[in-house]
Short mmCIF file of C-alpha atoms in Angstrom, two decimals:
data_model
loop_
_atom_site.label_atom_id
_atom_site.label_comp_id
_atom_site.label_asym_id
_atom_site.label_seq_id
_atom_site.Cartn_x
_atom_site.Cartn_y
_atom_site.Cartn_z
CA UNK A 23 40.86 196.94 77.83
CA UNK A 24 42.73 194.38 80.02
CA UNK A 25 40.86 194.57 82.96
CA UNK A 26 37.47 192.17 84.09
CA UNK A 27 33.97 192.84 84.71
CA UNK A 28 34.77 192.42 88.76
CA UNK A 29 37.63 194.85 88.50
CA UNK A 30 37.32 197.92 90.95
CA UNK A 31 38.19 200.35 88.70
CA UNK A 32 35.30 199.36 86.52
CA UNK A 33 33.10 198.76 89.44
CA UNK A 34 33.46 202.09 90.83
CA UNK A 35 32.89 203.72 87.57
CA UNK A 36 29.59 201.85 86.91
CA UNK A 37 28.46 202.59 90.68
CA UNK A 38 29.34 206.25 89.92
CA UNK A 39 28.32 206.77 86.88
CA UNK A 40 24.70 204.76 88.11
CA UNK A 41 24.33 207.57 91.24
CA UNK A 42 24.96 210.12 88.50
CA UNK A 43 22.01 208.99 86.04
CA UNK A 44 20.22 208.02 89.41
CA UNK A 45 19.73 211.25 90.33
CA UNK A 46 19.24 213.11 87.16
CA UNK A 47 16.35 211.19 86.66
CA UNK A 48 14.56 211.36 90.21
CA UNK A 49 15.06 214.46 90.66
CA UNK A 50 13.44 216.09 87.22
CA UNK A 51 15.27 219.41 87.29
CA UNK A 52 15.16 219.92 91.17
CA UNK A 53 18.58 218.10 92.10
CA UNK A 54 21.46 219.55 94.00
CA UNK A 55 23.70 219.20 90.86
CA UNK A 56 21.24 222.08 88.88
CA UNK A 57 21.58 219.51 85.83
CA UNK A 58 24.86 219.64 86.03
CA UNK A 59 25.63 215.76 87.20
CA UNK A 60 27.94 214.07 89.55
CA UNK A 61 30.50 213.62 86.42
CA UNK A 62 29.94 216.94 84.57
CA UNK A 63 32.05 215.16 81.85
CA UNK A 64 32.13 211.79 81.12
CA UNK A 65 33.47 210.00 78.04
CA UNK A 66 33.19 206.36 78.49
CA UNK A 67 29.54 205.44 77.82
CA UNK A 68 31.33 203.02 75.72
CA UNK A 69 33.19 201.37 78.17
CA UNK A 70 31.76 201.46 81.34
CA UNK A 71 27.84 201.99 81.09
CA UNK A 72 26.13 203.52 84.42
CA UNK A 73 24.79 200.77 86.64
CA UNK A 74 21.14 200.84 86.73
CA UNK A 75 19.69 201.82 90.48
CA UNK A 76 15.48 202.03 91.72
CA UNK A 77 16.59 202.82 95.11
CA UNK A 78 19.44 204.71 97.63
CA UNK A 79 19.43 201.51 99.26
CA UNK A 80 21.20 199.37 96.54
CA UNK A 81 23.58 202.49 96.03
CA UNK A 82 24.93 202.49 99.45
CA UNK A 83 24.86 198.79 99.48
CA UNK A 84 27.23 198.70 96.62
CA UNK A 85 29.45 201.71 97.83
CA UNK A 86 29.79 199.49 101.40
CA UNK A 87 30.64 196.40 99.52
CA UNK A 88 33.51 198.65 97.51
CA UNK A 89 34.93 199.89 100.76
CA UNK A 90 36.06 196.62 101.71
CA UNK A 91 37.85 195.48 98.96
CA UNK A 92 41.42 194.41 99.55
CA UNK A 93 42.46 197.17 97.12
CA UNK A 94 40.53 199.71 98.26
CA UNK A 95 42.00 199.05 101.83
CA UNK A 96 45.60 198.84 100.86
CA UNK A 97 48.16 201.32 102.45
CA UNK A 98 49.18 202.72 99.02
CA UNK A 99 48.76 205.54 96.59
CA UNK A 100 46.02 203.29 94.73
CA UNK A 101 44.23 202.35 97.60
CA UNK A 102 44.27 205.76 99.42
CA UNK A 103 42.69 207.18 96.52
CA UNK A 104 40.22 204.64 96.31
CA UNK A 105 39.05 204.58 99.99
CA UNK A 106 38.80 208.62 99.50
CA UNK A 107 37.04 208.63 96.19
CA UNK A 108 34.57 205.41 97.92
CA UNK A 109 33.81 207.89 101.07
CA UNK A 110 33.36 210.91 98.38
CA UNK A 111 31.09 209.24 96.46
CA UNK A 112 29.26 207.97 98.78
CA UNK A 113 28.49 211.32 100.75
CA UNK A 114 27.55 213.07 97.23
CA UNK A 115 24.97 209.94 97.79
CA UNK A 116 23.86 211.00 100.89
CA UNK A 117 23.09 214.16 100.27
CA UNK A 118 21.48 213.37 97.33
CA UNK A 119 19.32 210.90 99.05
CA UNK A 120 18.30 214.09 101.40
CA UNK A 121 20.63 213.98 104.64
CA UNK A 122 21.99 217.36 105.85
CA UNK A 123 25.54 217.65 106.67
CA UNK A 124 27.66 221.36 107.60
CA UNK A 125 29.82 222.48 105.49
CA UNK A 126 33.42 221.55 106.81
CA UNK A 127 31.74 217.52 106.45
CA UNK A 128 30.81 218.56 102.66
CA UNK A 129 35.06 219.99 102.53
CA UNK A 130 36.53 217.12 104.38
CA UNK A 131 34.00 213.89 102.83
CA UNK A 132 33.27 215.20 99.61
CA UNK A 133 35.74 217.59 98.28
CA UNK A 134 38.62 215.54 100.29
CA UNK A 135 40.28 219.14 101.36
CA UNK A 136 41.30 220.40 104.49
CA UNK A 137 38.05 221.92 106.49
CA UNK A 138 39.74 224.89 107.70
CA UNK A 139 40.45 228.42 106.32
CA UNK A 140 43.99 228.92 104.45
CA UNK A 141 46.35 229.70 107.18
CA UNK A 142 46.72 233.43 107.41
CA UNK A 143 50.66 232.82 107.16
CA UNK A 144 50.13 231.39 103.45
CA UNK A 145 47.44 234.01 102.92
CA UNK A 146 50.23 236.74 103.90
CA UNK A 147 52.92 234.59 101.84
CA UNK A 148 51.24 235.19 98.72
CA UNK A 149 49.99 238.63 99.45
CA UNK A 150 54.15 238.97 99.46
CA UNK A 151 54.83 237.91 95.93
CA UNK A 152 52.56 239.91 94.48
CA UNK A 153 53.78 243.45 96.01
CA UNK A 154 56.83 242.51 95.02
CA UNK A 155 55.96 241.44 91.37
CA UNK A 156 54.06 244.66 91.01
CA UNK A 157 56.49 246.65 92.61
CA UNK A 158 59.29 245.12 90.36
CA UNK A 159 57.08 245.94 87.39
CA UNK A 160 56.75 250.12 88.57
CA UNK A 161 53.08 249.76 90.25
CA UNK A 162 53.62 251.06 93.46
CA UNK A 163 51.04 253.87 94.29
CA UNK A 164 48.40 252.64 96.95
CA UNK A 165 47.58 249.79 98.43
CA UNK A 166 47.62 246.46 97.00
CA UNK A 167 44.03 246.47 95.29
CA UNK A 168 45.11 249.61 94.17
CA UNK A 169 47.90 248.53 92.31
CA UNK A 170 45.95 245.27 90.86
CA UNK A 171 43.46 247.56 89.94
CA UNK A 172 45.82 249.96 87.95
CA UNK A 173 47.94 246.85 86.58
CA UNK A 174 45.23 245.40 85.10
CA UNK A 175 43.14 248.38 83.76
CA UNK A 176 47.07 248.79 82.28
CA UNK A 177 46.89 245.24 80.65
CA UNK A 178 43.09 244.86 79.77
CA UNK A 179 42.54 243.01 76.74
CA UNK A 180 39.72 245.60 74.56
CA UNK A 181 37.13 243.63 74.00
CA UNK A 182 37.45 243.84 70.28
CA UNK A 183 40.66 242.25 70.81
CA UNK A 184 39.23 239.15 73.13
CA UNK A 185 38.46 236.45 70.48
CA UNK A 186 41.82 236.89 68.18
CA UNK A 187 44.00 237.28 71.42
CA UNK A 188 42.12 233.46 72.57
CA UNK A 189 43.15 232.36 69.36
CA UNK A 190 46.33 233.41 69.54
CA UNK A 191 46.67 231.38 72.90
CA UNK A 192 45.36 228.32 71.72
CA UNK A 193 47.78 227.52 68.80
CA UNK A 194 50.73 228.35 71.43
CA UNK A 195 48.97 226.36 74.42
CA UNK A 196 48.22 223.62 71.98
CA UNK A 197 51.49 223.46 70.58
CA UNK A 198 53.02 223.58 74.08
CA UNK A 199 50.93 220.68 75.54
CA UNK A 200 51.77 218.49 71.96
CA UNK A 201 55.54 218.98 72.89
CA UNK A 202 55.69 218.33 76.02
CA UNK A 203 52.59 216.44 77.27
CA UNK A 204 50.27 214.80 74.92
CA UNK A 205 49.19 215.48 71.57
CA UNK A 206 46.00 216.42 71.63
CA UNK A 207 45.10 215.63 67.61
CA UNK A 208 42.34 218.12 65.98
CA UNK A 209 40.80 218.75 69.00
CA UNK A 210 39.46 222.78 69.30
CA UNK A 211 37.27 225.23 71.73
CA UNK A 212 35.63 228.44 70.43
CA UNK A 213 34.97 231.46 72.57
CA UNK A 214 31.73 231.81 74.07
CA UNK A 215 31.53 235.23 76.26
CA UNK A 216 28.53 235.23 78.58
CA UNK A 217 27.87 237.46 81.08
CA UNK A 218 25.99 237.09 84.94
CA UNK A 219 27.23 233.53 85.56
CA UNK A 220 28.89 232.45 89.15
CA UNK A 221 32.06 231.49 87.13
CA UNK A 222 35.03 233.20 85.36
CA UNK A 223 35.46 230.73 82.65
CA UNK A 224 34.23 226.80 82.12
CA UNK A 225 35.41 224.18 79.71
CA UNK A 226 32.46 222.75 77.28
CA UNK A 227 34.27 219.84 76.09
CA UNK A 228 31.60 217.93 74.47
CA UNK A 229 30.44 220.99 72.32
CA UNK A 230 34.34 222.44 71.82
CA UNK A 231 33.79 225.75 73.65
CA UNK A 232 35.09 227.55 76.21
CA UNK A 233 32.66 229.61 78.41
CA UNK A 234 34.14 233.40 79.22
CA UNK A 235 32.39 235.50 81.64
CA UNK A 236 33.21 239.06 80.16
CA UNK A 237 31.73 240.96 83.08
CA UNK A 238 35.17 240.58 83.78
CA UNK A 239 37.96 242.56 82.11
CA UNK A 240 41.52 240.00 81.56
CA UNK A 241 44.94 240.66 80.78
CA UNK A 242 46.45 238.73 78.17
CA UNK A 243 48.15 236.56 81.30
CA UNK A 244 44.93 235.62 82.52
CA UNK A 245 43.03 234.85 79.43
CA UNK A 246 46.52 232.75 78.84
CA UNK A 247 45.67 230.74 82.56
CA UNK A 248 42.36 230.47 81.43
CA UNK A 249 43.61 228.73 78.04
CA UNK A 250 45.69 226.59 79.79
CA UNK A 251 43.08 225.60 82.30
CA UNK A 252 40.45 225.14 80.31
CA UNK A 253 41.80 223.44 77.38
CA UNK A 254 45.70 223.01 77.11
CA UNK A 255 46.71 221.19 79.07
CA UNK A 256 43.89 221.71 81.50
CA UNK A 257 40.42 219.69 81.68
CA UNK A 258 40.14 218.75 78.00
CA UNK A 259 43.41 217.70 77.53
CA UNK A 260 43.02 215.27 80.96
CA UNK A 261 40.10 214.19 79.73
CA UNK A 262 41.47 213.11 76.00
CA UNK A 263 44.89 211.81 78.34
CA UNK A 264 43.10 210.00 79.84
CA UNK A 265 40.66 208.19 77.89
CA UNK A 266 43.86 207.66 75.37
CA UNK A 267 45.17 205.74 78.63
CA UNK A 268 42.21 203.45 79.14
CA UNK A 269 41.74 202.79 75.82
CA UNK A 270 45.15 201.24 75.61
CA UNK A 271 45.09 199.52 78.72
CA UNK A 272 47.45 201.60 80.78
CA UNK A 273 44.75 203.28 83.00
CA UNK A 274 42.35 201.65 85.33
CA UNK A 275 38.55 202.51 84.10
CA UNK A 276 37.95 204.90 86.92
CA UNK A 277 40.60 207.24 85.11
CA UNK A 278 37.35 208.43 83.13
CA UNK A 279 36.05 209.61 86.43
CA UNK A 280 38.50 212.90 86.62
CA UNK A 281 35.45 215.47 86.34
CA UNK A 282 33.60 214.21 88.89
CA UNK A 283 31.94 216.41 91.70
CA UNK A 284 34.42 214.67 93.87
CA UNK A 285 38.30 213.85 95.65
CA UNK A 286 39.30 214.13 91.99
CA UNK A 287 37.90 217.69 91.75
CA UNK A 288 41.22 219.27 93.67
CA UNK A 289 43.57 217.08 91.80
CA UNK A 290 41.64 218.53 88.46
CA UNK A 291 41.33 222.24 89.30
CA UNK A 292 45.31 221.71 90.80
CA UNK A 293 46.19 220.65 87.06
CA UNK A 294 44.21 223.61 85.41
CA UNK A 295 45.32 226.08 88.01
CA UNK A 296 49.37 224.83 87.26
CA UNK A 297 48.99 224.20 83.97
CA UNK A 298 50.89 227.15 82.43
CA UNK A 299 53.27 226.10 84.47
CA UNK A 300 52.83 222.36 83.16
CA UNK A 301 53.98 223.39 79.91
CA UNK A 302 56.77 226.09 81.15
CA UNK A 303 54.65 228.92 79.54
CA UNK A 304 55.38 231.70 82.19
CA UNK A 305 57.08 234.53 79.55
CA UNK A 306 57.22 237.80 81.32
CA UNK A 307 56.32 239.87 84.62
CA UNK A 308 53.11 240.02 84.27
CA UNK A 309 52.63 235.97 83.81
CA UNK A 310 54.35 236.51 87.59
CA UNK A 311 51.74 238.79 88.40
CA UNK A 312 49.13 237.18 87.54
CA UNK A 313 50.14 233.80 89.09
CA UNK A 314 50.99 235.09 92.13
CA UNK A 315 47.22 237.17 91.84
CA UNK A 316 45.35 234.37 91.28
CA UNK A 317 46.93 232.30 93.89
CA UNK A 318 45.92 234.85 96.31
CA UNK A 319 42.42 234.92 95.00
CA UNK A 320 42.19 231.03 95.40
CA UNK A 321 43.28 231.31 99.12
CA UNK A 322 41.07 233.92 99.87
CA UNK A 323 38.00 232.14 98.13
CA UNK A 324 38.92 229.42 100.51
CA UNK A 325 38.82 231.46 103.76
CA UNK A 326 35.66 233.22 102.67
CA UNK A 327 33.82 230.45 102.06
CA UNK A 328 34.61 229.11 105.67
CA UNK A 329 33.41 232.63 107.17
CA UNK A 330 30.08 232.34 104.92
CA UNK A 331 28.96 229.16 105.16
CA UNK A 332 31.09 227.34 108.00
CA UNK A 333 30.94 230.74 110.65
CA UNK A 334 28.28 232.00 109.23
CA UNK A 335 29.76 235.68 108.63
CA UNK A 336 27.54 238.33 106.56
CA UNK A 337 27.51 237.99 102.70
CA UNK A 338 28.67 241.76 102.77
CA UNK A 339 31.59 241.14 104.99
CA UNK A 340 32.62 238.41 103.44
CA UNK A 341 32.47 240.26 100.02
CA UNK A 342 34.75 242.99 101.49
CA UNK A 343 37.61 240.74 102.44
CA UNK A 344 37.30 239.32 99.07
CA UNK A 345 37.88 242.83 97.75
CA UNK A 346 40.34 244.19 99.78
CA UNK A 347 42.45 240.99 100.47
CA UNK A 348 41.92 239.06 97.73
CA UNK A 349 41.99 242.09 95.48
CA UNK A 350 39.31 240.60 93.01
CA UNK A 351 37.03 242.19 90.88
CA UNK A 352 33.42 242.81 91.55
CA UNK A 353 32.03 240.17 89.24
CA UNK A 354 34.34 237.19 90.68
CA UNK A 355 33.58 238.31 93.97
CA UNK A 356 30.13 237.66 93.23
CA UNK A 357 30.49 235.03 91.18
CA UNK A 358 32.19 233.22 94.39
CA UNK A 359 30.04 233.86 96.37
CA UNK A 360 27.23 232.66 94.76
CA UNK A 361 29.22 229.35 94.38
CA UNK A 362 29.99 228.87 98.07
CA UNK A 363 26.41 229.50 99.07
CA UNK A 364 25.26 226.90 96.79
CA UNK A 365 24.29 223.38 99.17
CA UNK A 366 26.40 221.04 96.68
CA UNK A 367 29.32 223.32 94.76
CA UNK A 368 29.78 225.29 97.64
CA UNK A 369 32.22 223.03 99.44
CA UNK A 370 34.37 222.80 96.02
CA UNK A 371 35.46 226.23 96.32
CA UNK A 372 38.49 225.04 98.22
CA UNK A 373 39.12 222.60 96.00
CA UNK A 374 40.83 224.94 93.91
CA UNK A 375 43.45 226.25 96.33
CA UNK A 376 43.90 222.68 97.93
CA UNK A 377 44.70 221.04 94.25
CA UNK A 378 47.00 223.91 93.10
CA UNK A 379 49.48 223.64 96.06
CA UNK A 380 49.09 219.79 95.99
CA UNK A 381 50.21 219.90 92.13
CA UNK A 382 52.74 222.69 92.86
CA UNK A 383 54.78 220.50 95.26
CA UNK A 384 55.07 217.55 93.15
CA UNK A 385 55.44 218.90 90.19
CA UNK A 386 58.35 221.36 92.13
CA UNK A 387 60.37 218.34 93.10
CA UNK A 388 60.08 216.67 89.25
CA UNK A 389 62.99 216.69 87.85
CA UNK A 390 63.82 216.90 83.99
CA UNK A 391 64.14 213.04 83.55
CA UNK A 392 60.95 212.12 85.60
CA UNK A 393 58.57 214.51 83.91
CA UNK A 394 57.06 212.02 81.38
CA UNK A 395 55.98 209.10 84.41
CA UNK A 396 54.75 212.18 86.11
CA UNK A 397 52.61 213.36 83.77
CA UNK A 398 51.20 209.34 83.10
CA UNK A 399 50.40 209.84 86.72
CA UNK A 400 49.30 213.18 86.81
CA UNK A 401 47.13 212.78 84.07
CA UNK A 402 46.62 209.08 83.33
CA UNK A 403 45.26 208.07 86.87
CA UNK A 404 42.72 209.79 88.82
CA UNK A 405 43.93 210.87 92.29
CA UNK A 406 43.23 213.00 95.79
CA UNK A 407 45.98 215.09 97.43
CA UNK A 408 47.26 213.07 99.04
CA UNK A 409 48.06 210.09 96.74
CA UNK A 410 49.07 212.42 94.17
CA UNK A 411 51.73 213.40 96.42
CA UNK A 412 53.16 209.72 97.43
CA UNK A 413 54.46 209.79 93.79
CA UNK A 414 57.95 208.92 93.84
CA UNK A 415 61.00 210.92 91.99
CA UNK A 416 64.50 209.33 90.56
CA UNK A 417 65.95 212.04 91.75
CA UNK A 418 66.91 213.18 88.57
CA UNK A 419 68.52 216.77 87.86
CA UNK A 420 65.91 219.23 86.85
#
């Protein structure tokens, strides 16, 4: 490491990772996080230790003097992350330290997406690709859910088939990412199928599994998106990136930071929800489908999260839009809205749709020659949106 003991990237870590073990501790089981921490994931115990707090005073005393650092203030992509991540931080503070907030403050402060709905216009865009991707693959009876429905009862992995089809993914995903983003060494997940959890898959890095809720059927192109999410060259591939990145002194400290509860939550779910297209892994028509599916579903999570918790629409309503627009099955529909109801992960459920279009348009206008200092900022800094976006082509031919 290059960096000093008053440098901000180390600063913010040890403030963050302090607020993390903070509240773990005081609240003995009965925090907002349900054990789960501000940093979910965090691999640099040996670099940056937590800061040690008694009180929410010295927190927010140390967050304020943070805010007005002269990089933290500065007008570019470093420092607009910074002031974000700073004000994200310190709201996952405040409501830890019991102040209420609505939701669309949790979206905007916390989260660091846009506190609206998705605009029906994009919601109607990507209802578009998909009839056309199913109608271009010969599923055309019905309407819409109907023909998601009938593709993927068409494409359902049986479930004696689940665990050798995974491994089948990985060595391809892993291979993939090695060639064309970072080797990721011996690193490995097993399958772990649950069932009745509020999410479709999650990535156990520290014990090398990958959570699968099997209430849910898959195609082979979305256990392939959850592969790549997950694992290659999703979350535990950013996390080995980036930890690669610090080690060597390329990477501020706060790079260790990408799983927290957090700005750096969209930029993190926008890298696992492109990552198949990261690594140019899109193979046949129903990759298409499926990508242009679970776009949809990510923009309709979005707006029904907004009716349930911001307009306070009925559960039941809310569930039925889900179905019929988003065209999602009955456990993710669930599963969602258990998430947006709950007082802390609830306003991350945009997070998802805001991250993948951020990604998508960046990594859209890459060309060819520019992907490897896009993918050392992609990966090897943490970012929000919007200073992801102010990265800056060569205007090299893709």
């Amino acid at each position: 490491m290059t960096a000093t003991d008053n440098d901000t990237g180390i600063e913010l870590t040890a403030v963050t990772m302090g607020i993390d073990q903070f509240e773990r501790e005081r609240a003995m089981g009965d925090s907002l996080l349900d054990g789960e921490g501000l940093v979910p994931i965090y691999i640099g115990d040996d670099i940056v230790p937590p800061r040690a707090y008694a009180a929410w005073e010295d927190v927010f005393a140390d967050l304020d003097t943070l805010a007005v650092r002269p990089d933290v203030t500065a007008s570019d992509a470093r420092g607009l992350f910074l002031t974000s991540m700073v004000k994200s931080v310190k709201t996952a503070a405040r409501l830890f330290s019991g102040e209420t907030m609505s939701y669309a403050e949790k979206v905007r402060d916390l989260v660091g997406a846009e506190a609206a709905p998705t605009a029906e216009v994009r919601v109607a865009e990507l209802s578009e690709q998909l009839d056309r991707a199913l109608t271009e693959s010969g599923f055309v009876r019905g309407d819409l859910r109907q023909r998601v429905e009938a593709w993927e009862e068409a494409r359902a992995i049986p479930s004696a088939q689940l665990e050798s089809t995974f491994r089948e993914l990985m060595v391809i995903a892993k291979a993939r990412t090695a060639t064309m983003i970072f080797d990721t060494g011996d690193y490995d997940m097993q399958l772990n199928p649950l069932r009745n959890v509020p999410f479709t898959a999650r990535c156990g890095f520290v014990d090398k599994r990958m959570d699968l809720n099997v209430d849910n059927a898959f195609t082979r192109a979305a256990l392939k998106h959850l592969v790549a999410h997950e694992v290659f060259p999703g979350h535990s591939t950013q996390l080995l990136y980036t930890r690669a990145e610090v080690d060597a002194g390329r990477s501020p400290a706060d790079a260790l930071l990408c799983t927290t509860n957090g700005v750096t939550g969209c930029v993190q779910e926008g890298i696992g929800d492109q990552a198949v297209e990261l690594i140019d892994w899109i193979e046949d028509r129903d990759d298409e489908i499926h990508l242009a599916l679970r776009s949809l579903k990510s923009a309709v999570q979005t707006t029904a999260a907004w009716r349930l918790m911001e307009e306070g629409e009925a559960a039941e309503s809310v569930a039925d839009y889900m179905r019929t627009v988003g065209c999602g099955q009955e456990a993710w529909v669930q599963g969602r809205l258990r998430m947006a109801s709950h007082p802390f992960r609830g306003p991350f459920v945009p997070s998802y749709f805001a991250g993948n279009e951020s990604v998508r348009r960046v990594r859209e206008r890459v060309g060819t020659g520019d992907r490897t200092a896009f993918h050392a900022y992609l990966y090897g800094q943490v970012h929000s949106p919007e200073s992801l976006e102010m990265f800056e082509t060569q205007g090299s031919a893709a």
